[in-house]
Amino acid sequence: SWDEVRVAAPSAVQKAIRAGGLAEIKTARIQAILDTIFSERGSPVSLEYLRSMSDSDIKAELGRFSGVGPKTIACVLMFCLGRDEFPVD
């Protein structure tokens, strides 16, 4: 679960995501995002609250996190939320 990732040893998360590259940086950012969501919304850590938000509000919400840029946000909108968005490199 995301709660388990949030409290996991960074080395365990790094091992799980190493194939994607930049594992150390991504681990720190992922755990920071999860910590923020946990402190604001409690457990279980989830982004399900995004489903009821407008696309522009979702972009603002996700864009506040370090390391989450327009392409990642577009991927979340399109692939996770089924919104009309197209990720571009």
mmCIF file of N, CA, C and O in Angstrom:
data_model
loop_
_atom_site.group_PDB
_atom_site.id
_atom_site.type_symbol
_atom_site.label_atom_id
_atom_site.label_comp_id
_atom_site.label_asym_id
_atom_site.label_seq_id
_atom_site.Cartn_x
_atom_site.Cartn_y
_atom_site.Cartn_z
ATOM 1 N N SER A 1 0.844 -1.187 0.000
ATOM 2 C CA SER A 1 0.000 0.000 0.000
ATOM 3 C C SER A 1 0.884 1.244 0.000
ATOM 4 O O SER A 1 2.091 1.184 0.276
ATOM 5 N N TRP A 2 0.264 2.374 -0.296
ATOM 6 C CA TRP A 2 1.027 3.630 -0.261
ATOM 7 C C TRP A 2 1.474 3.966 1.157
ATOM 8 O O TRP A 2 2.519 4.583 1.349
ATOM 9 N N ASP A 3 0.704 3.550 2.142
ATOM 10 C CA ASP A 3 1.127 3.757 3.533
ATOM 11 C C ASP A 3 2.414 2.981 3.819
ATOM 12 O O ASP A 3 3.298 3.473 4.512
ATOM 13 N N GLU A 4 2.521 1.783 3.266
ATOM 14 C CA GLU A 4 3.745 0.989 3.446
ATOM 15 C C GLU A 4 4.930 1.626 2.731
ATOM 16 O O GLU A 4 6.046 1.644 3.260
ATOM 17 N N VAL A 5 4.701 2.161 1.560
ATOM 18 C CA VAL A 5 5.774 2.851 0.821
ATOM 19 C C VAL A 5 6.220 4.091 1.597
ATOM 20 O O VAL A 5 7.414 4.373 1.696
ATOM 21 N N ARG A 6 5.265 4.797 2.170
ATOM 22 C CA ARG A 6 5.573 6.025 2.915
ATOM 23 C C ARG A 6 6.537 5.775 4.069
ATOM 24 O O ARG A 6 7.443 6.568 4.310
ATOM 25 N N VAL A 7 6.369 4.653 4.761
ATOM 26 C CA VAL A 7 7.191 4.393 5.950
ATOM 27 C C VAL A 7 8.327 3.399 5.686
ATOM 28 O O VAL A 7 9.092 3.085 6.589
ATOM 29 N N ALA A 8 8.434 2.922 4.460
ATOM 30 C CA ALA A 8 9.469 1.935 4.128
ATOM 31 C C ALA A 8 10.859 2.555 4.180
ATOM 32 O O ALA A 8 11.036 3.767 4.032
ATOM 33 N N ALA A 9 11.846 1.705 4.375
ATOM 34 C CA ALA A 9 13.232 2.143 4.277
ATOM 35 C C ALA A 9 13.467 2.623 2.843
ATOM 36 O O ALA A 9 13.038 1.959 1.888
ATOM 37 N N PRO A 10 14.114 3.767 2.675
ATOM 38 C CA PRO A 10 14.363 4.259 1.321
ATOM 39 C C PRO A 10 15.047 3.226 0.420
ATOM 40 O O PRO A 10 14.731 3.132 -0.768
ATOM 41 N N SER A 11 15.924 2.425 0.983
ATOM 42 C CA SER A 11 16.615 1.421 0.167
ATOM 43 C C SER A 11 15.638 0.409 -0.436
ATOM 44 O O SER A 11 15.828 -0.050 -1.568
ATOM 45 N N ALA A 12 14.582 0.081 0.277
ATOM 46 C CA ALA A 12 13.582 -0.865 -0.244
ATOM 47 C C ALA A 12 12.801 -0.253 -1.400
ATOM 48 O O ALA A 12 12.531 -0.923 -2.404
ATOM 49 N N VAL A 13 12.455 1.006 -1.269
ATOM 50 C CA VAL A 13 11.735 1.692 -2.351
ATOM 51 C C VAL A 13 12.653 1.841 -3.561
ATOM 52 O O VAL A 13 12.247 1.583 -4.693
ATOM 53 N N GLN A 14 13.894 2.235 -3.305
ATOM 54 C CA GLN A 14 14.858 2.389 -4.401
ATOM 55 C C GLN A 14 15.016 1.086 -5.182
ATOM 56 O O GLN A 14 15.049 1.093 -6.415
ATOM 57 N N LYS A 15 15.105 -0.016 -4.487
ATOM 58 C CA LYS A 15 15.246 -1.311 -5.146
ATOM 59 C C LYS A 15 14.041 -1.593 -6.040
ATOM 60 O O LYS A 15 14.188 -2.118 -7.149
ATOM 61 N N ALA A 16 12.850 -1.255 -5.570
ATOM 62 C CA ALA A 16 11.621 -1.521 -6.319
ATOM 63 C C ALA A 16 11.491 -0.672 -7.579
ATOM 64 O O ALA A 16 10.902 -1.106 -8.560
ATOM 65 N N ILE A 17 12.062 0.536 -7.560
ATOM 66 C CA ILE A 17 11.884 1.443 -8.697
ATOM 67 C C ILE A 17 13.161 1.672 -9.495
ATOM 68 O O ILE A 17 13.157 2.455 -10.449
ATOM 69 N N ARG A 18 14.242 1.013 -9.148
ATOM 70 C CA ARG A 18 15.545 1.248 -9.769
ATOM 71 C C ARG A 18 15.510 1.191 -11.297
ATOM 72 O O ARG A 18 16.172 1.959 -11.970
ATOM 73 N N ALA A 19 14.724 0.286 -11.874
ATOM 74 C CA ALA A 19 14.689 0.118 -13.335
ATOM 75 C C ALA A 19 14.261 1.401 -14.055
ATOM 76 O O ALA A 19 14.624 1.609 -15.209
ATOM 77 N N GLY A 20 13.507 2.243 -13.377
ATOM 78 C CA GLY A 20 13.044 3.490 -13.989
ATOM 79 C C GLY A 20 14.076 4.597 -13.996
ATOM 80 O O GLY A 20 13.864 5.640 -14.615
ATOM 81 N N GLY A 21 15.206 4.385 -13.324
ATOM 82 C CA GLY A 21 16.262 5.398 -13.254
ATOM 83 C C GLY A 21 16.006 6.424 -12.162
ATOM 84 O O GLY A 21 14.876 6.624 -11.735
ATOM 85 N N LEU A 22 17.080 7.057 -11.720
ATOM 86 C CA LEU A 22 17.040 8.111 -10.699
ATOM 87 C C LEU A 22 16.320 7.671 -9.422
ATOM 88 O O LEU A 22 15.584 8.431 -8.805
ATOM 89 N N ALA A 23 16.566 6.435 -9.026
ATOM 90 C CA ALA A 23 15.826 5.839 -7.909
ATOM 91 C C ALA A 23 15.970 6.625 -6.602
ATOM 92 O O ALA A 23 14.995 6.773 -5.864
ATOM 93 N N GLU A 24 17.147 7.127 -6.312
ATOM 94 C CA GLU A 24 17.336 7.841 -5.044
ATOM 95 C C GLU A 24 16.525 9.127 -5.014
ATOM 96 O O GLU A 24 15.860 9.425 -4.013
ATOM 97 N N ILE A 25 16.566 9.888 -6.087
ATOM 98 C CA ILE A 25 15.823 11.149 -6.163
ATOM 99 C C ILE A 25 14.324 10.868 -6.135
ATOM 100 O O ILE A 25 13.572 11.510 -5.395
ATOM 101 N N LYS A 26 13.893 9.911 -6.949
ATOM 102 C CA LYS A 26 12.467 9.597 -7.016
ATOM 103 C C LYS A 26 11.938 9.066 -5.692
ATOM 104 O O LYS A 26 10.826 9.401 -5.285
ATOM 105 N N THR A 27 12.720 8.258 -5.004
ATOM 106 C CA THR A 27 12.296 7.733 -3.706
ATOM 107 C C THR A 27 12.048 8.865 -2.720
ATOM 108 O O THR A 27 11.013 8.889 -2.047
ATOM 109 N N ALA A 28 12.983 9.793 -2.640
ATOM 110 C CA ALA A 28 12.822 10.922 -1.717
ATOM 111 C C ALA A 28 11.572 11.728 -2.055
ATOM 112 O O ALA A 28 10.808 12.121 -1.158
ATOM 113 N N ARG A 29 11.342 11.947 -3.332
ATOM 114 C CA ARG A 29 10.177 12.735 -3.744
ATOM 115 C C ARG A 29 8.880 11.978 -3.502
ATOM 116 O O ARG A 29 7.898 12.556 -3.024
ATOM 117 N N ILE A 30 8.853 10.710 -3.828
ATOM 118 C CA ILE A 30 7.648 9.902 -3.605
ATOM 119 C C ILE A 30 7.296 9.875 -2.115
ATOM 120 O O ILE A 30 6.145 10.102 -1.729
ATOM 121 N N GLN A 31 8.289 9.627 -1.277
ATOM 122 C CA GLN A 31 8.011 9.554 0.156
ATOM 123 C C GLN A 31 7.610 10.920 0.716
ATOM 124 O O GLN A 31 6.754 10.994 1.600
ATOM 125 N N ALA A 32 8.170 11.991 0.185
ATOM 126 C CA ALA A 32 7.769 13.332 0.627
ATOM 127 C C ALA A 32 6.316 13.616 0.239
ATOM 128 O O ALA A 32 5.547 14.178 1.037
ATOM 129 N N ILE A 33 5.939 13.241 -0.971
ATOM 130 C CA ILE A 33 4.549 13.424 -1.413
ATOM 131 C C ILE A 33 3.611 12.616 -0.522
ATOM 132 O O ILE A 33 2.579 13.125 -0.059
ATOM 133 N N LEU A 34 3.965 11.373 -0.274
ATOM 134 C CA LEU A 34 3.122 10.520 0.569
ATOM 135 C C LEU A 34 3.021 11.068 1.988
ATOM 136 O O LEU A 34 1.939 11.031 2.595
ATOM 137 N N ASP A 35 4.122 11.595 2.520
ATOM 138 C CA ASP A 35 4.093 12.207 3.858
ATOM 139 C C ASP A 35 3.162 13.415 3.889
ATOM 140 O O ASP A 35 2.405 13.610 4.846
ATOM 141 N N THR A 36 3.212 14.228 2.839
ATOM 142 C CA THR A 36 2.345 15.410 2.765
ATOM 143 C C THR A 36 0.879 15.005 2.713
ATOM 144 O O THR A 36 0.044 15.545 3.446
ATOM 145 N N ILE A 37 0.562 14.053 1.853
ATOM 146 C CA ILE A 37 -0.829 13.596 1.746
ATOM 147 C C ILE A 37 -1.295 12.995 3.075
ATOM 148 O O ILE A 37 -2.408 13.256 3.529
ATOM 149 N N PHE A 38 -0.424 12.219 3.711
ATOM 150 C CA PHE A 38 -0.761 11.637 5.013
ATOM 151 C C PHE A 38 -1.031 12.728 6.043
ATOM 152 O O PHE A 38 -2.020 12.659 6.790
ATOM 153 N N SER A 39 -0.193 13.740 6.097
ATOM 154 C CA SER A 39 -0.373 14.796 7.104
ATOM 155 C C SER A 39 -1.620 15.632 6.832
ATOM 156 O O SER A 39 -2.241 16.139 7.766
ATOM 157 N N GLU A 40 -2.007 15.742 5.571
ATOM 158 C CA GLU A 40 -3.181 16.541 5.221
ATOM 159 C C GLU A 40 -4.488 15.744 5.248
ATOM 160 O O GLU A 40 -5.538 16.290 5.567
ATOM 161 N N ARG A 41 -4.423 14.452 4.916
ATOM 162 C CA ARG A 41 -5.645 13.681 4.711
ATOM 163 C C ARG A 41 -5.720 12.398 5.537
ATOM 164 O O ARG A 41 -6.747 11.733 5.532
ATOM 165 N N GLY A 42 -4.627 12.034 6.203
ATOM 166 C CA GLY A 42 -4.637 10.836 7.039
ATOM 167 C C GLY A 42 -4.448 9.553 6.243
ATOM 168 O O GLY A 42 -4.068 9.569 5.081
ATOM 169 N N SER A 43 -4.749 8.464 6.914
ATOM 170 C CA SER A 43 -4.542 7.140 6.345
ATOM 171 C C SER A 43 -5.897 6.499 6.042
ATOM 172 O O SER A 43 -6.847 6.749 6.770
ATOM 173 N N PRO A 44 -6.006 5.719 5.000
ATOM 174 C CA PRO A 44 -4.954 5.306 4.074
ATOM 175 C C PRO A 44 -4.600 6.431 3.097
ATOM 176 O O PRO A 44 -5.463 7.204 2.673
ATOM 177 N N VAL A 45 -3.322 6.499 2.754
ATOM 178 C CA VAL A 45 -2.851 7.491 1.798
ATOM 179 C C VAL A 45 -3.411 7.123 0.425
ATOM 180 O O VAL A 45 -3.282 5.992 -0.031
ATOM 181 N N SER A 46 -4.050 8.097 -0.203
ATOM 182 C CA SER A 46 -4.699 7.852 -1.488
ATOM 183 C C SER A 46 -4.875 9.171 -2.230
ATOM 184 O O SER A 46 -4.983 10.231 -1.609
ATOM 185 N N LEU A 47 -4.928 9.083 -3.534
ATOM 186 C CA LEU A 47 -5.229 10.249 -4.361
ATOM 187 C C LEU A 47 -6.661 10.185 -4.903
ATOM 188 O O LEU A 47 -7.015 10.923 -5.819
ATOM 189 N N GLU A 48 -7.465 9.331 -4.334
ATOM 190 C CA GLU A 48 -8.849 9.180 -4.810
ATOM 191 C C GLU A 48 -9.632 10.490 -4.735
ATOM 192 O O GLU A 48 -10.559 10.701 -5.505
ATOM 193 N N TYR A 49 -9.267 11.376 -3.838
ATOM 194 C CA TYR A 49 -9.963 12.657 -3.717
ATOM 195 C C TYR A 49 -9.865 13.481 -4.996
ATOM 196 O O TYR A 49 -10.689 14.361 -5.245
ATOM 197 N N LEU A 50 -8.882 13.181 -5.836
ATOM 198 C CA LEU A 50 -8.734 13.915 -7.094
ATOM 199 C C LEU A 50 -9.908 13.681 -8.035
ATOM 200 O O LEU A 50 -10.232 14.538 -8.859
ATOM 201 N N ARG A 51 -10.547 12.527 -7.933
ATOM 202 C CA ARG A 51 -11.628 12.169 -8.872
ATOM 203 C C ARG A 51 -12.754 13.196 -8.917
ATOM 204 O O ARG A 51 -13.384 13.386 -9.955
ATOM 205 N N SER A 52 -13.009 13.865 -7.812
ATOM 206 C CA SER A 52 -14.115 14.831 -7.754
ATOM 207 C C SER A 52 -13.677 16.254 -8.122
ATOM 208 O O SER A 52 -14.497 17.168 -8.102
ATOM 209 N N MET A 53 -12.418 16.420 -8.481
ATOM 210 C CA MET A 53 -11.886 17.747 -8.787
ATOM 211 C C MET A 53 -11.888 18.017 -10.285
ATOM 212 O O MET A 53 -11.854 17.098 -11.093
ATOM 213 N N SER A 54 -11.898 19.290 -10.634
ATOM 214 C CA SER A 54 -11.777 19.685 -12.043
ATOM 215 C C SER A 54 -10.345 19.453 -12.511
ATOM 216 O O SER A 54 -9.420 19.355 -11.691
ATOM 217 N N ASP A 55 -10.162 19.369 -13.813
ATOM 218 C CA ASP A 55 -8.816 19.169 -14.354
ATOM 219 C C ASP A 55 -7.866 20.269 -13.904
ATOM 220 O O ASP A 55 -6.728 19.997 -13.524
ATOM 221 N N SER A 56 -8.326 21.506 -13.932
ATOM 222 C CA SER A 56 -7.437 22.608 -13.533
ATOM 223 C C SER A 56 -7.076 22.525 -12.050
ATOM 224 O O SER A 56 -5.942 22.816 -11.664
ATOM 225 N N ASP A 57 -8.016 22.108 -11.213
ATOM 226 C CA ASP A 57 -7.716 21.943 -9.783
ATOM 227 C C ASP A 57 -6.748 20.780 -9.554
ATOM 228 O O ASP A 57 -5.872 20.857 -8.688
ATOM 229 N N ILE A 58 -6.905 19.700 -10.324
ATOM 230 C CA ILE A 58 -5.978 18.565 -10.216
ATOM 231 C C ILE A 58 -4.579 18.995 -10.626
ATOM 232 O O ILE A 58 -3.595 18.659 -9.959
ATOM 233 N N LYS A 59 -4.472 19.767 -11.693
ATOM 234 C CA LYS A 59 -3.158 20.248 -12.145
ATOM 235 C C LYS A 59 -2.493 21.094 -11.063
ATOM 236 O O LYS A 59 -1.293 20.949 -10.803
ATOM 237 N N ALA A 60 -3.261 21.951 -10.419
ATOM 238 C CA ALA A 60 -2.711 22.773 -9.333
ATOM 239 C C ALA A 60 -2.325 21.908 -8.136
ATOM 240 O O ALA A 60 -1.265 22.106 -7.521
ATOM 241 N N GLU A 61 -3.172 20.952 -7.794
ATOM 242 C CA GLU A 61 -2.909 20.079 -6.646
ATOM 243 C C GLU A 61 -1.643 19.258 -6.844
ATOM 244 O O GLU A 61 -0.764 19.223 -5.984
ATOM 245 N N LEU A 62 -1.518 18.607 -7.982
ATOM 246 C CA LEU A 62 -0.339 17.771 -8.228
ATOM 247 C C LEU A 62 0.899 18.609 -8.515
ATOM 248 O O LEU A 62 2.014 18.208 -8.165
ATOM 249 N N GLY A 63 0.712 19.754 -9.132
ATOM 250 C CA GLY A 63 1.839 20.611 -9.495
ATOM 251 C C GLY A 63 2.571 21.215 -8.310
ATOM 252 O O GLY A 63 3.701 21.684 -8.447
ATOM 253 N N ARG A 64 1.973 21.180 -7.145
ATOM 254 C CA ARG A 64 2.633 21.736 -5.956
ATOM 255 C C ARG A 64 3.737 20.823 -5.420
ATOM 256 O O ARG A 64 4.554 21.240 -4.609
ATOM 257 N N PHE A 65 3.765 19.577 -5.895
ATOM 258 C CA PHE A 65 4.754 18.622 -5.412
ATOM 259 C C PHE A 65 6.029 18.681 -6.246
ATOM 260 O O PHE A 65 5.972 18.647 -7.478
ATOM 261 N N SER A 66 7.159 18.717 -5.566
ATOM 262 C CA SER A 66 8.458 18.734 -6.237
ATOM 263 C C SER A 66 8.632 17.462 -7.066
ATOM 264 O O SER A 66 8.380 16.356 -6.587
ATOM 265 N N GLY A 67 9.031 17.653 -8.313
ATOM 266 C CA GLY A 67 9.270 16.515 -9.192
ATOM 267 C C GLY A 67 8.063 16.065 -9.986
ATOM 268 O O GLY A 67 8.161 15.159 -10.798
ATOM 269 N N VAL A 68 6.919 16.688 -9.760
ATOM 270 C CA VAL A 68 5.708 16.355 -10.519
ATOM 271 C C VAL A 68 5.466 17.482 -11.515
ATOM 272 O O VAL A 68 5.062 18.584 -11.145
ATOM 273 N N GLY A 69 5.736 17.183 -12.782
ATOM 274 C CA GLY A 69 5.604 18.193 -13.823
ATOM 275 C C GLY A 69 4.411 17.951 -14.715
ATOM 276 O O GLY A 69 3.604 17.033 -14.483
ATOM 277 N N PRO A 70 4.293 18.759 -15.748
ATOM 278 C CA PRO A 70 3.139 18.672 -16.654
ATOM 279 C C PRO A 70 2.920 17.294 -17.280
ATOM 280 O O PRO A 70 1.778 16.850 -17.416
ATOM 281 N N LYS A 71 3.996 16.601 -17.658
ATOM 282 C CA LYS A 71 3.820 15.286 -18.282
ATOM 283 C C LYS A 71 3.268 14.278 -17.271
ATOM 284 O O LYS A 71 2.349 13.511 -17.596
ATOM 285 N N THR A 72 3.812 14.251 -16.076
ATOM 286 C CA THR A 72 3.310 13.337 -15.043
ATOM 287 C C THR A 72 1.854 13.638 -14.730
ATOM 288 O O THR A 72 1.032 12.726 -14.610
ATOM 289 N N ILE A 73 1.532 14.904 -14.613
ATOM 290 C CA ILE A 73 0.153 15.299 -14.327
ATOM 291 C C ILE A 73 -0.771 14.853 -15.462
ATOM 292 O O ILE A 73 -1.851 14.312 -15.211
ATOM 293 N N ALA A 74 -0.335 15.049 -16.695
ATOM 294 C CA ALA A 74 -1.145 14.618 -17.843
ATOM 295 C C ALA A 74 -1.339 13.106 -17.837
ATOM 296 O O ALA A 74 -2.425 12.606 -18.169
ATOM 297 N N CYS A 75 -0.308 12.354 -17.458
ATOM 298 C CA CYS A 75 -0.427 10.890 -17.368
ATOM 299 C C CYS A 75 -1.453 10.489 -16.316
ATOM 300 O O CYS A 75 -2.265 9.581 -16.545
ATOM 301 N N VAL A 76 -1.436 11.149 -15.171
ATOM 302 C CA VAL A 76 -2.419 10.851 -14.123
ATOM 303 C C VAL A 76 -3.824 11.161 -14.629
ATOM 304 O O VAL A 76 -4.751 10.349 -14.474
ATOM 305 N N LEU A 77 -3.982 12.325 -15.253
ATOM 306 C CA LEU A 77 -5.303 12.696 -15.764
ATOM 307 C C LEU A 77 -5.812 11.693 -16.800
ATOM 308 O O LEU A 77 -6.958 11.245 -16.734
ATOM 309 N N MET A 78 -4.968 11.317 -17.735
ATOM 310 C CA MET A 78 -5.390 10.446 -18.828
ATOM 311 C C MET A 78 -5.530 8.988 -18.398
ATOM 312 O O MET A 78 -6.574 8.370 -18.598
ATOM 313 N N PHE A 79 -4.460 8.435 -17.837
ATOM 314 C CA PHE A 79 -4.424 6.999 -17.568
ATOM 315 C C PHE A 79 -5.131 6.597 -16.274
ATOM 316 O O PHE A 79 -5.725 5.521 -16.204
ATOM 317 N N CYS A 80 -5.046 7.423 -15.250
ATOM 318 C CA CYS A 80 -5.642 7.055 -13.961
ATOM 319 C C CYS A 80 -7.076 7.564 -13.812
ATOM 320 O O CYS A 80 -7.894 6.913 -13.163
ATOM 321 N N LEU A 81 -7.344 8.734 -14.387
ATOM 322 C CA LEU A 81 -8.651 9.342 -14.176
ATOM 323 C C LEU A 81 -9.525 9.342 -15.424
ATOM 324 O O LEU A 81 -10.670 9.797 -15.380
ATOM 325 N N GLY A 82 -8.985 8.881 -16.556
ATOM 326 C CA GLY A 82 -9.765 8.790 -17.777
ATOM 327 C C GLY A 82 -10.199 10.132 -18.334
ATOM 328 O O GLY A 82 -11.225 10.237 -18.992
ATOM 329 N N ARG A 83 -9.409 11.147 -18.096
ATOM 330 C CA ARG A 83 -9.744 12.497 -18.576
ATOM 331 C C ARG A 83 -9.149 12.716 -19.963
ATOM 332 O O ARG A 83 -8.228 12.027 -20.388
ATOM 333 N N ASP A 84 -9.692 13.702 -20.654
ATOM 334 C CA ASP A 84 -9.209 14.053 -21.992
ATOM 335 C C ASP A 84 -7.947 14.908 -21.866
ATOM 336 O O ASP A 84 -8.018 16.145 -21.804
ATOM 337 N N GLU A 85 -6.830 14.262 -21.796
ATOM 338 C CA GLU A 85 -5.525 14.909 -21.634
ATOM 339 C C GLU A 85 -4.536 14.089 -22.411
ATOM 340 O O GLU A 85 -4.700 12.877 -22.585
ATOM 341 N N PHE A 86 -3.480 14.733 -22.885
ATOM 342 C CA PHE A 86 -2.485 14.004 -23.675
ATOM 343 C C PHE A 86 -1.088 14.374 -23.197
ATOM 344 O O PHE A 86 -0.687 15.540 -23.314
ATOM 345 N N PRO A 87 -0.344 13.401 -22.650
ATOM 346 C CA PRO A 87 1.023 13.677 -22.192
ATOM 347 C C PRO A 87 1.958 13.956 -23.362
ATOM 348 O O PRO A 87 1.916 13.252 -24.369
ATOM 349 N N VAL A 88 2.792 14.964 -23.220
ATOM 350 C CA VAL A 88 3.762 15.321 -24.261
ATOM 351 C C VAL A 88 5.126 15.484 -23.623
ATOM 352 O O VAL A 88 5.272 16.078 -22.568
ATOM 353 N N ASP A 89 6.146 14.936 -24.302
ATOM 354 C CA ASP A 89 7.528 15.123 -23.832
ATOM 355 C C ASP A 89 8.029 16.484 -24.214
ATOM 356 O O ASP A 89 7.734 17.051 -25.184
#
